[in-house]
Amino acid sequence: MKIRPRHPRPRYDARARIAKALAHPSRLMILEALENREVCVCDLTELVGADQSTVSKHLAVLKQAGLVEDRKAGVMVFYKLKVCCLQGFWDCLETVLAQNLKTQRAVLR
Amino acid sequence: MKIRPRHPRPRYDARARIAKALAHPSRLMILEALENREVCVCDLTELVGADQSTVSKHLAVLKQAGLVEDRKAGVMVFYKLKVCCLQGFWDCLETVLAQNLKTQRAVLR
DNA sequence: ATATTCAATGCCAATATTGCCATTAAGCCA
DNA sequence: TGGCTTAATGGCAATATTGGCATTGAATAT
C-alpha cells in the first residue's frame, strides 16, 4: 500500500535540524539546567565539564536552532530557554528508556 | 552560582542516544508514517525515496533505539511504533519552527 | 531446483560532528 | 593604559553519520 508523506520534504529537514540540536548529552544537560532560570556560560561550562570553547559551541547550536536565547550582562552572557515545550520531550525520552529497560530484562529472563 | 546536574552523566548519554535516532529527516518521515499502522520496508522505501539498503539502516537505528519493532510476514518485514509519546515531540518541533519563523520575520522588518 | 522478491549486511567514500588548543574580542577595574 | 575575566571564533584532528552499490540470506513461486 502506497504511503504518502504528510508534509513536503523540506518540512522534515527543518524538523530534523531542531531534533539534531537536541541530540547530544551535553546539550540535553544544558537545556535541563535552563529550565526555569537563566544561567551564564561560566556556570554551564562547569556543569558540563568540557572546555569553555566546547560549551560555547554547544550553545551556538542551541541558539541557531531557536531553542535558547542569550543576554549579555557586562562581561558575562546568560542563556535561557526560548521554548516551553521541552518537558514533554524529557518525558518521552524517559518513557522510551524505561520501556527499553523492561525489554532488556525480558530478554535476559 | 553553581549548577548541579539533575541526573548522573550516563543518563544524559542514554537520552541522547534516543534523541539521535530522532535526528534525521528520513527517520522522522518514517516514524510519522508508522503512526497508527504498520508498514512494510518496501513501502517505507518508496516513501522515503532512498535506496532500500539506506532505509533498512534507518530502520535499524530506530529499532536499536527502541522506537520501533518489526514483524516478519513471509518475505516481507513490517515495522510499527513501539512508543506512543511521539505526538508531543512533533508538536514541540512545530512550535519551535513556528516561533523561529516569527523571529525571522521580526528581524526582516 | 531455479528464479524471483524483499530485506539486511559489508564495504567504502563523502560529509558532518565533536572537542580541544590557541587566539581574538569585549567589558570591567585598578 | 594595562591587566584580568568571560565568551566566541579559527583551526585541526579524531570520530561518527550517511548513502549507495554489491552481496547475502530468507521466503515464495514456478
Short mmCIF file of N, CA and C in Angstrom, two decimals, chain B residues 57-104:
data_model
loop_
_atom_site.label_atom_id
_atom_site.label_comp_id
_atom_site.label_asym_id
_atom_site.label_seq_id
_atom_site.Cartn_x
_atom_site.Cartn_y
_atom_site.Cartn_z
N LYS B 57 18.81 0.60 6.96
CA LYS B 57 19.71 1.06 8.03
C LYS B 57 19.03 2.07 8.95
N HIS B 58 18.23 2.93 8.37
CA HIS B 58 17.48 3.87 9.21
C HIS B 58 16.56 3.11 10.15
N LEU B 59 15.94 2.07 9.62
CA LEU B 59 15.05 1.28 10.46
C LEU B 59 15.82 0.58 11.58
N ALA B 60 17.04 0.15 11.25
CA ALA B 60 17.86 -0.49 12.28
C ALA B 60 18.19 0.50 13.40
N VAL B 61 18.42 1.75 13.02
CA VAL B 61 18.70 2.78 14.02
C VAL B 61 17.49 2.98 14.93
N LEU B 62 16.32 3.07 14.32
CA LEU B 62 15.10 3.27 15.10
C LEU B 62 14.81 2.07 16.01
N LYS B 63 15.09 0.90 15.49
CA LYS B 63 14.83 -0.31 16.27
C LYS B 63 15.81 -0.40 17.45
N GLN B 64 17.06 -0.09 17.17
CA GLN B 64 18.09 -0.13 18.20
C GLN B 64 17.76 0.85 19.33
N ALA B 65 17.14 1.95 18.97
CA ALA B 65 16.77 2.96 19.98
C ALA B 65 15.50 2.55 20.73
N GLY B 66 14.85 1.51 20.27
CA GLY B 66 13.63 1.05 20.94
C GLY B 66 12.40 1.82 20.52
N LEU B 67 12.48 2.50 19.39
CA LEU B 67 11.35 3.32 18.95
C LEU B 67 10.37 2.53 18.10
N VAL B 68 10.87 1.51 17.42
CA VAL B 68 10.00 0.69 16.57
C VAL B 68 10.30 -0.78 16.82
N GLU B 69 9.39 -1.61 16.37
CA GLU B 69 9.66 -3.05 16.39
C GLU B 69 9.21 -3.63 15.07
N ASP B 70 9.72 -4.80 14.73
CA ASP B 70 9.42 -5.37 13.43
C ASP B 70 8.76 -6.74 13.57
N ARG B 71 8.11 -7.12 12.50
CA ARG B 71 7.37 -8.37 12.47
C ARG B 71 7.56 -8.95 11.08
N LYS B 72 8.09 -10.15 11.01
CA LYS B 72 8.26 -10.78 9.70
C LYS B 72 6.96 -11.41 9.25
N ALA B 73 6.66 -11.26 7.98
CA ALA B 73 5.47 -11.89 7.41
C ALA B 73 5.88 -12.43 6.05
N GLY B 74 6.31 -13.67 6.05
CA GLY B 74 6.82 -14.23 4.81
C GLY B 74 8.10 -13.54 4.42
N VAL B 75 8.10 -13.04 3.22
CA VAL B 75 9.31 -12.40 2.74
C VAL B 75 9.36 -10.92 3.10
N MET B 76 8.28 -10.44 3.62
CA MET B 76 8.22 -9.02 3.98
C MET B 76 8.45 -8.81 5.47
N VAL B 77 8.83 -7.57 5.81
CA VAL B 77 9.00 -7.20 7.22
C VAL B 77 8.19 -5.93 7.47
N PHE B 78 7.35 -5.99 8.48
CA PHE B 78 6.54 -4.84 8.83
C PHE B 78 7.09 -4.18 10.08
N TYR B 79 7.14 -2.89 10.03
CA TYR B 79 7.59 -2.12 11.20
C TYR B 79 6.41 -1.37 11.78
N LYS B 80 6.44 -1.24 13.12
CA LYS B 80 5.42 -0.39 13.76
C LYS B 80 6.03 0.31 14.96
N LEU B 81 5.37 1.34 15.41
CA LEU B 81 5.84 2.10 16.56
C LEU B 81 5.81 1.23 17.81
N LYS B 82 6.80 1.47 18.65
CA LYS B 82 6.82 0.78 19.93
C LYS B 82 6.50 1.77 21.05
N VAL B 83 6.44 3.04 20.70
CA VAL B 83 6.14 4.06 21.71
C VAL B 83 4.96 4.90 21.26
N CYS B 84 4.32 5.53 22.21
CA CYS B 84 3.12 6.29 21.86
C CYS B 84 3.27 7.74 22.26
N CYS B 85 4.51 8.18 22.52
CA CYS B 85 4.70 9.53 23.06
C CYS B 85 5.26 10.49 22.01
N LEU B 86 5.16 10.12 20.74
CA LEU B 86 5.81 10.95 19.73
C LEU B 86 5.02 12.19 19.35
N GLN B 87 3.72 12.14 19.53
CA GLN B 87 2.91 13.29 19.13
C GLN B 87 3.39 14.56 19.81
N GLY B 88 3.70 14.45 21.08
CA GLY B 88 4.20 15.61 21.81
C GLY B 88 5.49 16.13 21.22
N PHE B 89 6.27 15.20 20.72
CA PHE B 89 7.54 15.59 20.10
C PHE B 89 7.30 16.35 18.81
N TRP B 90 6.43 15.85 17.97
CA TRP B 90 6.09 16.58 16.73
C TRP B 90 5.60 17.98 17.07
N ASP B 91 4.69 18.04 18.03
CA ASP B 91 4.12 19.33 18.40
C ASP B 91 5.21 20.30 18.83
N CYS B 92 6.17 19.77 19.60
CA CYS B 92 7.24 20.63 20.09
C CYS B 92 8.08 21.13 18.92
N LEU B 93 8.41 20.25 18.01
CA LEU B 93 9.19 20.67 16.84
C LEU B 93 8.45 21.74 16.06
N GLU B 94 7.16 21.54 15.86
CA GLU B 94 6.38 22.52 15.10
C GLU B 94 6.31 23.85 15.84
N THR B 95 6.19 23.78 17.15
CA THR B 95 6.17 25.00 17.95
C THR B 95 7.44 25.80 17.74
N VAL B 96 8.56 25.09 17.81
CA VAL B 96 9.85 25.76 17.64
C VAL B 96 9.96 26.35 16.23
N LEU B 97 9.55 25.59 15.24
CA LEU B 97 9.64 26.08 13.86
C LEU B 97 8.78 27.32 13.67
N ALA B 98 7.58 27.29 14.21
CA ALA B 98 6.69 28.44 14.08
C ALA B 98 7.29 29.66 14.75
N GLN B 99 7.85 29.43 15.90
CA GLN B 99 8.48 30.52 16.65
C GLN B 99 9.68 31.09 15.90
N ASN B 100 10.45 30.21 15.30
CA ASN B 100 11.61 30.67 14.53
C ASN B 100 11.18 31.52 13.35
N LEU B 101 10.12 31.08 12.69
CA LEU B 101 9.59 31.87 11.58
C LEU B 101 9.24 33.27 12.04
N LYS B 102 8.57 33.33 13.17
CA LYS B 102 8.15 34.62 13.72
C LYS B 102 9.37 35.49 14.00
N THR B 103 10.38 34.88 14.61
CA THR B 103 11.60 35.60 14.91
C THR B 103 12.24 36.14 13.64
N GLN B 104 12.28 35.30 12.62
CA GLN B 104 12.90 35.70 11.35
C GLN B 104 12.17 36.88 10.75
#
